[in-house]
Coordinates of C-alpha atoms in Angstrom, one line a residue:
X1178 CA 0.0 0.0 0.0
X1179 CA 1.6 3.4 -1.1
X1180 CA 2.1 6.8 0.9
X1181 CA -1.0 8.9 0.5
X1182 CA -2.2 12.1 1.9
X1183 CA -5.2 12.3 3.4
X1184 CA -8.2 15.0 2.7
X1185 CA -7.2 17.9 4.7
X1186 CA -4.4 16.8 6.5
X1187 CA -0.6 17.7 6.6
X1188 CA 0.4 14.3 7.2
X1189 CA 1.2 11.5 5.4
X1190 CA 0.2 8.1 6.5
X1191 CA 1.5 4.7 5.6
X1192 CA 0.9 1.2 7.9
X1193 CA 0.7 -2.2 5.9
X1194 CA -2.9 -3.8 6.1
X1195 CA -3.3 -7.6 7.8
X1196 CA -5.2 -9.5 6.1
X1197 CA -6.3 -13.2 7.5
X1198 CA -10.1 -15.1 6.3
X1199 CA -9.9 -17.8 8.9
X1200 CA -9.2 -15.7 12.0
X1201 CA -6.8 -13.3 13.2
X1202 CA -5.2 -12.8 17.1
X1203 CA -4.4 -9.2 17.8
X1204 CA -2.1 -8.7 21.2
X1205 CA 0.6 -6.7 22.4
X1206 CA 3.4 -9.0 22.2
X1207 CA 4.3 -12.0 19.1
X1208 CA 3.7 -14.7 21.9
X1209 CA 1.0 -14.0 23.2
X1210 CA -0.3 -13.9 19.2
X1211 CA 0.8 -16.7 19.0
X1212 CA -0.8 -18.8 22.0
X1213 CA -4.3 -17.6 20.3
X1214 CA -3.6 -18.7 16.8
X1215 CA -2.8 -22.0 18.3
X1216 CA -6.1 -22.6 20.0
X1217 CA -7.4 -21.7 16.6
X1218 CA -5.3 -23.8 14.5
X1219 CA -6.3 -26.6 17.1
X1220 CA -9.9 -26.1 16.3
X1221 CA -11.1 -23.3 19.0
X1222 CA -12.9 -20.3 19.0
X1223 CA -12.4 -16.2 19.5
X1224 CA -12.9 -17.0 23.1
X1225 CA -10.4 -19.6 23.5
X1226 CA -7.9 -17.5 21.6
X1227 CA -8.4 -14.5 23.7
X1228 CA -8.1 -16.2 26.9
X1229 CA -5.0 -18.8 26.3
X1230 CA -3.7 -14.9 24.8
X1231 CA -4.3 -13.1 28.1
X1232 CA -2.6 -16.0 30.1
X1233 CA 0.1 -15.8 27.7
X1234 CA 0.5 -12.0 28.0
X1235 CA 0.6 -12.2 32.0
X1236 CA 3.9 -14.4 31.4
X1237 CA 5.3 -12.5 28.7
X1238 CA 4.1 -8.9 29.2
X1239 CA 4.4 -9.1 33.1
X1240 CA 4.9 -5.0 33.3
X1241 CA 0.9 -5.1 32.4
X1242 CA -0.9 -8.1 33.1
X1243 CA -1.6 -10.9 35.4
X1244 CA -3.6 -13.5 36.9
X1245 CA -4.0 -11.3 40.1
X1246 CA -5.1 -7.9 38.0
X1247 CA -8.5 -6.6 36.4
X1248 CA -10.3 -5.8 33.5
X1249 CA -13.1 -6.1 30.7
X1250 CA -14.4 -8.6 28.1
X1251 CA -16.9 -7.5 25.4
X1252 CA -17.8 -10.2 23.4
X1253 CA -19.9 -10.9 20.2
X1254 CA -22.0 -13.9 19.7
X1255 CA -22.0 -14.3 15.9
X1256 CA -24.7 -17.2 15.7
X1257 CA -27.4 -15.1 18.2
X1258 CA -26.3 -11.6 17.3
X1259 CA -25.7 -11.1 20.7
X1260 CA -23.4 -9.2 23.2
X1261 CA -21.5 -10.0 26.4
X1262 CA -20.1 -8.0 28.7
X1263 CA -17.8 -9.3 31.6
X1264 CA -17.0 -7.0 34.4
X1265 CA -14.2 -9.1 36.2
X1266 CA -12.8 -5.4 37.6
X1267 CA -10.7 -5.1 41.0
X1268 CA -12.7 -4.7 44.3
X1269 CA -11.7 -3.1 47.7
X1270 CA -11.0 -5.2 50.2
X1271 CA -14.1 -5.7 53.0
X1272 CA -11.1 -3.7 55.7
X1273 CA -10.4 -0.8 53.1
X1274 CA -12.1 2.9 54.5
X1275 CA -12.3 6.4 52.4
X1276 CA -9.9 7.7 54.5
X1277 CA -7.2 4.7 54.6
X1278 CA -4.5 6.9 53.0
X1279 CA -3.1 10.3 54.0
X1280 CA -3.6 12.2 50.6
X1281 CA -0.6 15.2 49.8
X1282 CA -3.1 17.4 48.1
X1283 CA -6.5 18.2 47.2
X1284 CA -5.6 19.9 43.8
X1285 CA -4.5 18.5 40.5
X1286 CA -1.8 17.7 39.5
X1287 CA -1.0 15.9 43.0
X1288 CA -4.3 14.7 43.8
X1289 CA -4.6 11.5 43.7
X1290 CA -1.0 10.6 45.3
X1291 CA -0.3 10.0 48.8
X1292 CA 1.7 10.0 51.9
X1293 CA 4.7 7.0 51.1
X1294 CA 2.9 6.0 47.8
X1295 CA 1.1 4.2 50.1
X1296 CA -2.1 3.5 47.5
X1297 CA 0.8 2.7 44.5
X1298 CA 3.6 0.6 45.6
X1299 CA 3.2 -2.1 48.4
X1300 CA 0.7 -4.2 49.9
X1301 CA -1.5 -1.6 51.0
X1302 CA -1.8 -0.4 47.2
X1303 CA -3.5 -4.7 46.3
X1304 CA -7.3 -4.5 45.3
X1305 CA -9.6 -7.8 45.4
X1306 CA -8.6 -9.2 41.8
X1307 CA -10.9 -10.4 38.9
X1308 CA -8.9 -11.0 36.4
X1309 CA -8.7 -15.0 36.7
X1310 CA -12.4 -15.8 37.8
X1311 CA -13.1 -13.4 34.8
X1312 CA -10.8 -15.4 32.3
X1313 CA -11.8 -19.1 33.9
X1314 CA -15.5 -18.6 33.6
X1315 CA -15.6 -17.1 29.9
X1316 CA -13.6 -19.9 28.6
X1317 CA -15.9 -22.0 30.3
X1318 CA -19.4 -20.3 28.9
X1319 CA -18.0 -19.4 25.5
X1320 CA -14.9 -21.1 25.1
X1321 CA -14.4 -24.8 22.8
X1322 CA -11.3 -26.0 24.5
X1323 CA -11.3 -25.6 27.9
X1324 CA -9.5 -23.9 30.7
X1325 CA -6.6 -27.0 30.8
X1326 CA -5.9 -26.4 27.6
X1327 CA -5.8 -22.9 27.1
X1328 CA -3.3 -22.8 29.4
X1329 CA -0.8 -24.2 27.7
X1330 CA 1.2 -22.1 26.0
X1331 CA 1.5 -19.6 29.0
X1332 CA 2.5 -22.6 31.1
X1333 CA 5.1 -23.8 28.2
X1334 CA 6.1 -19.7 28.0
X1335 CA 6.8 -19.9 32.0
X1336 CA 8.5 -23.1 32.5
X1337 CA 11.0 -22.9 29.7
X1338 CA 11.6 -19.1 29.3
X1339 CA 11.3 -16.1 27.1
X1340 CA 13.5 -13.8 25.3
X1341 CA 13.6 -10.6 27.3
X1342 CA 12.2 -7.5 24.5
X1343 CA 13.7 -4.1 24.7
X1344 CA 10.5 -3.0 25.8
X1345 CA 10.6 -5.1 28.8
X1346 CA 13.9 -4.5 29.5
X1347 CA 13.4 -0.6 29.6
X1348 CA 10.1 -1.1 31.9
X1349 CA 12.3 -3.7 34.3
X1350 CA 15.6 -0.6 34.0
X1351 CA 12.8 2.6 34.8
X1352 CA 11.1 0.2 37.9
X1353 CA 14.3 -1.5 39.3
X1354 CA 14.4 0.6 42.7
X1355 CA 10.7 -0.2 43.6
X1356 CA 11.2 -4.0 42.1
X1357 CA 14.2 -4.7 44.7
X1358 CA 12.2 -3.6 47.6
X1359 CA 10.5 -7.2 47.1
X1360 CA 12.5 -10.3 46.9
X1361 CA 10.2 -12.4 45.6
X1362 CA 9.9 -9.9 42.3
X1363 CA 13.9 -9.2 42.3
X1364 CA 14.7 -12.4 41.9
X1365 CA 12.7 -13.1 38.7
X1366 CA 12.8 -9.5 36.8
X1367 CA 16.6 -8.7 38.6
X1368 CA 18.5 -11.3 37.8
X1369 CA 21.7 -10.7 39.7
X1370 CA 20.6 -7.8 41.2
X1371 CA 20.0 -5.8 38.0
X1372 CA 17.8 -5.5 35.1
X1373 CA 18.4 -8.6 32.7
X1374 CA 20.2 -7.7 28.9
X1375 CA 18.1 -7.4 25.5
X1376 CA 17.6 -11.3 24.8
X1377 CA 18.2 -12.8 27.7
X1378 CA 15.9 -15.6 29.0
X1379 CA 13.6 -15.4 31.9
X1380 CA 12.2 -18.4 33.6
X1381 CA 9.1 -18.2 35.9
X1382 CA 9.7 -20.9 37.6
X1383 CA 7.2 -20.4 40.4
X1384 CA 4.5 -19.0 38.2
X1385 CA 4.5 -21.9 36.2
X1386 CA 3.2 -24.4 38.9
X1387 CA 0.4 -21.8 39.7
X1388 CA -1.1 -22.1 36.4
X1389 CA -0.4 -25.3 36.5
X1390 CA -2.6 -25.5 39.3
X1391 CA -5.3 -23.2 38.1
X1392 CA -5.0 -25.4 35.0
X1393 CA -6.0 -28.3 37.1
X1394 CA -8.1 -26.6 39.7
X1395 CA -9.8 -23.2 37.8
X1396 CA -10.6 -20.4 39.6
X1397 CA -10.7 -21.9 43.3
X1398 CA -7.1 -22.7 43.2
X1399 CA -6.8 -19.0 44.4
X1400 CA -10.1 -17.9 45.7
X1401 CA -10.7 -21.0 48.0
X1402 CA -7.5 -23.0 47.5
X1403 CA -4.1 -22.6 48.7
X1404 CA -2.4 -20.0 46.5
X1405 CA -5.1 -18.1 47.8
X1406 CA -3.7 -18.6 51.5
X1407 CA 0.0 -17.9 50.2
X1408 CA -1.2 -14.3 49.3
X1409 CA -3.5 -14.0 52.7
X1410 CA -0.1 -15.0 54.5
X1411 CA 2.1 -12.5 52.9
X1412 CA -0.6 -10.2 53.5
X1413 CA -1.1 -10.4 57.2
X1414 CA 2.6 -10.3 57.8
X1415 CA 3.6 -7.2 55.6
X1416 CA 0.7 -5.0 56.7
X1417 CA -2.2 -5.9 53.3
X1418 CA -5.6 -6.0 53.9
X1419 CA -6.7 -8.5 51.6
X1420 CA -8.3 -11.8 53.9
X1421 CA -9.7 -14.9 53.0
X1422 CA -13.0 -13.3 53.1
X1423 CA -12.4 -11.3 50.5
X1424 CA -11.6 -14.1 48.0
X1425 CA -14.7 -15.9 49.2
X1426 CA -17.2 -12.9 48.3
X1427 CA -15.6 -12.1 44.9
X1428 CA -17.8 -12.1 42.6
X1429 CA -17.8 -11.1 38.3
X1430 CA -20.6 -9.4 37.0
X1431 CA -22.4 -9.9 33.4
X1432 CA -23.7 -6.0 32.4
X1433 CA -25.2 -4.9 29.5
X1434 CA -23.2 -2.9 27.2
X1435 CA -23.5 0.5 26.8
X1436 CA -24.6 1.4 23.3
X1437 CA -24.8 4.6 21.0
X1438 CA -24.7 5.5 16.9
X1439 CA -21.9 7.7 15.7
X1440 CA -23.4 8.3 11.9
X1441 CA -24.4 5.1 10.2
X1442 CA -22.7 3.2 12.8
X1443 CA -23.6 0.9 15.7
X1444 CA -21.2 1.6 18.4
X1445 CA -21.1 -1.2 21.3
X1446 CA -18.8 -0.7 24.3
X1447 CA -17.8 -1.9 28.4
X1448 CA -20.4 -0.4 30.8
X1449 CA -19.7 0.4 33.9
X1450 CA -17.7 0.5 36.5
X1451 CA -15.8 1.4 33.5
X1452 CA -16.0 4.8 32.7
X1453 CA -14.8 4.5 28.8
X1454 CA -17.7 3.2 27.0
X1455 CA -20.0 5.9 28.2
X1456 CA -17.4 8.5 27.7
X1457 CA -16.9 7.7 24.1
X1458 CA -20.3 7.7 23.1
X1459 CA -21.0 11.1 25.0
X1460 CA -17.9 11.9 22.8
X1461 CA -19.4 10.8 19.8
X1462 CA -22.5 12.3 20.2
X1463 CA -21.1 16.0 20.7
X1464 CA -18.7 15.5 17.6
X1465 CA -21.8 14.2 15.3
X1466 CA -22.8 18.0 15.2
X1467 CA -19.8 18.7 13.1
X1468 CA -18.4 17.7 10.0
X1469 CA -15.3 16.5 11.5
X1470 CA -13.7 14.8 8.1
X1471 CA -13.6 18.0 6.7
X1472 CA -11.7 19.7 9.3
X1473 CA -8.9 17.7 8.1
X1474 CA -7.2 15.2 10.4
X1475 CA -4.1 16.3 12.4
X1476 CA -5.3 20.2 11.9
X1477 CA -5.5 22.3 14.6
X1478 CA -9.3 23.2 14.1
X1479 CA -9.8 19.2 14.4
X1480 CA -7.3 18.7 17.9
X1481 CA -8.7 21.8 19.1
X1482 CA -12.8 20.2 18.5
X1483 CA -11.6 17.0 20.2
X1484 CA -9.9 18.3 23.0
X1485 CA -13.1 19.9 23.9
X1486 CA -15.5 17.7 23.4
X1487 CA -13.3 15.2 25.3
X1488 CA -12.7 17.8 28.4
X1489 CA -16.6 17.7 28.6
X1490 CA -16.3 14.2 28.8
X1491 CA -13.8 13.9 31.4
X1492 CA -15.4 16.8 33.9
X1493 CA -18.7 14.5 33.7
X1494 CA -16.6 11.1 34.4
X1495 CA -15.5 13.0 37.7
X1496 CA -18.8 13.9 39.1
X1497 CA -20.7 11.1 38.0
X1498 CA -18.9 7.7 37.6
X1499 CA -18.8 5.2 40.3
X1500 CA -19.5 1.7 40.9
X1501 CA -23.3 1.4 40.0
X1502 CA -23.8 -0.8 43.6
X1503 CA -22.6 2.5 45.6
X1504 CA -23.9 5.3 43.4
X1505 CA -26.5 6.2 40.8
X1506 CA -24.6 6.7 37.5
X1507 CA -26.6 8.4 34.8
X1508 CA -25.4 6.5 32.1
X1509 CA -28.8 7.1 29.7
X1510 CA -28.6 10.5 30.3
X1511 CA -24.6 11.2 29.5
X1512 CA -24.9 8.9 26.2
X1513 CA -28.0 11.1 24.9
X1514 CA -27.9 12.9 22.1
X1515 CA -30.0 16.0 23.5
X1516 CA -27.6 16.1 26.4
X1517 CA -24.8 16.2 24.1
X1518 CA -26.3 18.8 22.1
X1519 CA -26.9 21.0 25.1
X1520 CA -22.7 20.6 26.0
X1521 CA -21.7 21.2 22.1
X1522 CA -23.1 24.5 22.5
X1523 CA -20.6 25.1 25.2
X1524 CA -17.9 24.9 23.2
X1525 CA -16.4 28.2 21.3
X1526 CA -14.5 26.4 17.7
X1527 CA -12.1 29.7 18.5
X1528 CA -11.0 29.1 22.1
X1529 CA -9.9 26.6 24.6
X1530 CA -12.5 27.0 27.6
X1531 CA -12.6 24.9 30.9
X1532 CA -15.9 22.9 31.4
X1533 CA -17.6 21.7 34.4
X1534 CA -19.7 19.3 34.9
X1535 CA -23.2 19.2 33.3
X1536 CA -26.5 18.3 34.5
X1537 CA -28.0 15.2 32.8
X1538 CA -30.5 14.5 34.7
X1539 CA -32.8 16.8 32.8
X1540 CA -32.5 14.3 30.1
X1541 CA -34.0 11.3 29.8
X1542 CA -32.2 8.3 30.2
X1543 CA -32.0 5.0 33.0
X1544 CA -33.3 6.0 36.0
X1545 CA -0.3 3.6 32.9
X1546 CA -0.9 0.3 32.0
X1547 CA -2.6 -2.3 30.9
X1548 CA -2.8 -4.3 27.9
X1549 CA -5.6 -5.0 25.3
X1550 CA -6.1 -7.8 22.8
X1551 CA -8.5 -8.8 20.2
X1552 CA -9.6 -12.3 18.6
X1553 CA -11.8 -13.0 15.9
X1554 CA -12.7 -16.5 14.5
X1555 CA -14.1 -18.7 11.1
X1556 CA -17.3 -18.2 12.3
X1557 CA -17.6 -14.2 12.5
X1558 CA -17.3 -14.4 17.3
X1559 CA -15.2 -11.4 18.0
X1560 CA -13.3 -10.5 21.6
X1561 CA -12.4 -7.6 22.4
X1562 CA -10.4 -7.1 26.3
X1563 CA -8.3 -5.0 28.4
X1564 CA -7.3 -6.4 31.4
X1565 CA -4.4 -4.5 33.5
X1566 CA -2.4 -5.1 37.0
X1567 CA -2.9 -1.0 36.8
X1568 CA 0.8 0.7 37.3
X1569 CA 3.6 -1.3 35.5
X1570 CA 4.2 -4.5 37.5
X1571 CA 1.4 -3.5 39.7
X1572 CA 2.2 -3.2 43.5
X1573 CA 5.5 -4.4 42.6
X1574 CA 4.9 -7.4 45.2
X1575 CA 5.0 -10.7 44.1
X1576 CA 4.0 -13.5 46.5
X1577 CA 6.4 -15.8 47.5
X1578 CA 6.4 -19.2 45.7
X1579 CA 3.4 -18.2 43.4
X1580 CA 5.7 -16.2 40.7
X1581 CA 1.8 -13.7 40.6
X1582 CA 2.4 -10.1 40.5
X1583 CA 0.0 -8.4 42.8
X1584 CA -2.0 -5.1 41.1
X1585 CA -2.2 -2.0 42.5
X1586 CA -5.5 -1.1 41.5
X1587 CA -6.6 0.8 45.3
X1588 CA -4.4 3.7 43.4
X1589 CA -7.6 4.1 40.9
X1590 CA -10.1 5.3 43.9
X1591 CA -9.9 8.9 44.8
X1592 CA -7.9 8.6 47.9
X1593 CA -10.0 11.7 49.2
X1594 CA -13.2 11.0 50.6
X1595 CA -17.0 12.1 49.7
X1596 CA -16.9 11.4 45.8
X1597 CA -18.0 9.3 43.5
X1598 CA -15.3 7.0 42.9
X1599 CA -13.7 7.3 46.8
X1600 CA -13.0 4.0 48.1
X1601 CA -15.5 1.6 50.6
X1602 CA -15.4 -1.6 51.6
X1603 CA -16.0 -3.8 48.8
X1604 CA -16.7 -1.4 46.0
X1605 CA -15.2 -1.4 42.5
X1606 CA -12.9 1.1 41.1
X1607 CA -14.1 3.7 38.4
X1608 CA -11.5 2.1 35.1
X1609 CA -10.9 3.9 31.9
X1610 CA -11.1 0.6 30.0
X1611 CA -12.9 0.8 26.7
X1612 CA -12.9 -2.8 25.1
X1613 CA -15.2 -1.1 22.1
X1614 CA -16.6 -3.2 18.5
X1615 CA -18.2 -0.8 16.2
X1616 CA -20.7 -2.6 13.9
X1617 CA -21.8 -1.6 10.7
X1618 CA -25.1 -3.2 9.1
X1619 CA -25.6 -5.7 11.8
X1620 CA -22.1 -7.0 11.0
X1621 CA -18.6 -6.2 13.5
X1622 CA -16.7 -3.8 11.3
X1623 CA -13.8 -3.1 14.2
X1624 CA -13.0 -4.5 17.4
X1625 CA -10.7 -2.1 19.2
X1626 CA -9.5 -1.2 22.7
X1627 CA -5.8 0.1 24.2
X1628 CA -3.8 0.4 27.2
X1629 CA -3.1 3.8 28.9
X1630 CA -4.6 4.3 32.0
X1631 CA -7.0 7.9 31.4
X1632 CA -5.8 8.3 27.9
X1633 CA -7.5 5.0 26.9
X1634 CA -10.9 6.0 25.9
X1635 CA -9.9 9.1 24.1
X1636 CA -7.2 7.1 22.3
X1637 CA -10.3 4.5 21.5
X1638 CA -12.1 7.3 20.1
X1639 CA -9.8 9.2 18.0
X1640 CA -9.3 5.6 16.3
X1641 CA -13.3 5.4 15.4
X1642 CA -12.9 9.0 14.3
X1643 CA -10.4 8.3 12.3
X1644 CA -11.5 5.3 10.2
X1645 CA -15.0 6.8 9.8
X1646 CA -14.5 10.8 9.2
X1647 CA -11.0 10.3 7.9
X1648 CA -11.1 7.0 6.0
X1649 CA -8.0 5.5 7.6
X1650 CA -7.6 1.5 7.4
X1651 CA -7.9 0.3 11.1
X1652 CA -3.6 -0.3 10.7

């Protein structure tokens, strides 16, 4: 495929279309590619690819995802025409209060840090995780294979070793200090007490046998079995909250997806506690009043109607978006097209302005890291997912003899109490995961989704702006 220019734009563009007619596995890293094309070649589905992917990732792309972490599933059912969304987000532990750290400020752009990086680094920073009951019972519903033999390749990835990428090798280099404060993860990602070379080969020993467990067991074999008990262990004696009670009362939740229309297109995303889904759409609305395409993409007049439209978004996400069991989230109402007419109005196509929050509730409606993949199969089933252990390597702790990064995703709650997304005792954090498929005619034309903490869903959107008002290839 040649340069071209496009319409309006002072760039050039240029990325090599992939093509595939029986399937394709999208992921962040060439191995964790290719444990989905395997379950595929071996007769599986999208579902089995994804999740024999994401088990793969957590060996390979440890910086951003793990058994012990978080995250999202949208799926589409080809044969009913049917979505399903999995919530298997992080929870606070049943012992966590509002007030449980001692902020440093109450203005941006030190807000939500506190005293010792208490809610970041450590085991006071570990939320409830999701991320393997989440990945154990959608192979289970959806999957072909099953959970033993999905695991496979992760457990083949562990045992024997990988080559060390130079992305991985910068991550280990920029997070060394914090990694050494916690034997357990300096041994694996310090190898002689410093980051390992380019290409060198990292074993996980220790995480290994835990899959190989969960391969055996499922989900129990950490929230009723004994890896479970390793992490309450390490947790009573270095000062965590997490107990066994907390494992027990876990619990994933099946929500409906949040849907809008940008144009003529269907746009299906992750509802919440997930913010991005519902931000995108209120997004979308405000930017169907212009003719975006013709502003020209890369142009100031088009950044400048984005950045707008997308500070409206966020100032909205602050006041209103929560975990739906602790407070009411207007969802209807911010996805509404007269509610997004009434905020375009606010913005001046001359100015930069600062927005607050709106008032949708006189509309009608109901009532830096992470790492996304998506699968698609024979049969037209698409997956799209982002699941996270939130900061690169998470809390930095790793359990002793698991190999299993803990996630630090208490850091996500607004440390400061009296808001929507402060933290209580068993409530989910707000996320910024948007695992989005855009459908056109009744038929998945893109499945998208990224990592990047806050800049997820407005990097999800500028991607559906692009390919519709711009005419970009997804690539």
């Amino acid at each position: 495929m040649p340069w071209r220019k496009l319409a309006g734009s002072p760039f050039d563009t240029y990325k090599k279309d992939a093509v595939a007619s029986n399937g394709m596995v999208a992921t962040n890293h060439p191995l964790g590619s290719a444990a989905g094309l395997e379950m595929l070649a071996m007769g599986g589905n999208a579902m089995d690819a994804a999740v024999a992917s994401v088990f793969a990732l957590s060996v390979v792309e440890p910086m951003m995802v793990g058994i012990f972490g978080a995250g999202f599933i949208n799926y589409y059912d080809a044969a009913s025409g049917e979505f399903v969304n999995i919530d298997n987000y992080s929870v606070a532990p049943k012992a966590a209060t509002p007030d449980m750290y001692e902020t440093v400020s109450d203005e941006w752009p030190d807000y939500m840090e506190t005293v010792d990086r208490a809610n970041l680094v450590g085991y006071r920073s570990v939320g409830v995780p999701g991320a393997l009951m989440g990945w154990c019972v959608a192979e289970e519903r959806f999957g072909k294979l099953g959970i033993d033999t999905v695991l496979q390749p992760a457990i083949r990835y562990a045992k024997r070793g990988f080559a060390v990428s130079r992305y991985l090798a910068d991550i280990i280099r920029l997070n060394a200090d914090d990694l050494a404060l916690f034997p357990a993860s300096s041994d694996v990602f310090l190898p002689g007490g410093g980051p390992p070379a380019v290409g060198q080969t990292i074993v996980r020993a220790d995480y290994a046998k835990t899959l190989e467990v969960v391969a055996a067991e499922g989900p129990d074999a950490l929230y009723k079995g004994r890896i479970g008990e390793m992490v309450v262990e390490d947790m009573a004696a270095n000062g965590g909250v997490i107990t066994g009670d907390d494992f027990d009362d876990y619990r994933i939740h099946f929500r409906e997806p949040v849907r809008g229309t940008y144009r003529d297109y269907d746009i299906v995303s992750v509802a919440p506690t997930s913010s991005g889904g519902t931000a995108i759409i209120e997004i979308l609305n405000i930017l169907e009043g212009y003719e975006v395409g013709s502003l020209g993409f890369g142009t100031a007049e088009g950044a400048h109607l984005l950045a707008e439209a997308m500070k409206i978004a966020f100032a909205d996400r602050f006041e209103y978006l929560g975990d739906p069991a602790f407070v009411e989230v207007p969802v209807g109402a911010l996805t509404d097209k007269g509610y997004a007419a009434a905020r375009r109005r606010e913005i001046d196509t001359a100015r930069a302005r600062e927005f607050t929050y709106g008032n949708p509730a006189l509309y009608v409606g109901e009532g830096a890291d992470t790492t996304h993949l998506t699968t698609a199969d024979a049969d037209g089933n698409v997956v799209s997912t982002t699941q996270t252990i939130h900061a690169v390597f998470g809390s930095k702790v790793t359990t002793p003899g698991t190999g299993m990064l803990l996630n630090n995703t208490m850091n996500i709650f607004d440390p400061h109490p009296g808001n929507a997304n402060s933290i209580a005792p068993r409530k989910r954090m707000v996320s910024s995961m948007s695992p989005t498929i855009v459908m056109k005619d009744d038929k998945p034309l893109m499945a998208l989704g990224t990592p990047g903490a806050t800049r997820i869903f407005p990097s999800v959107l500028q991607a559906i702006v692009n390919v519709i008002d711009h005419g970009m290839s997804l690539q």
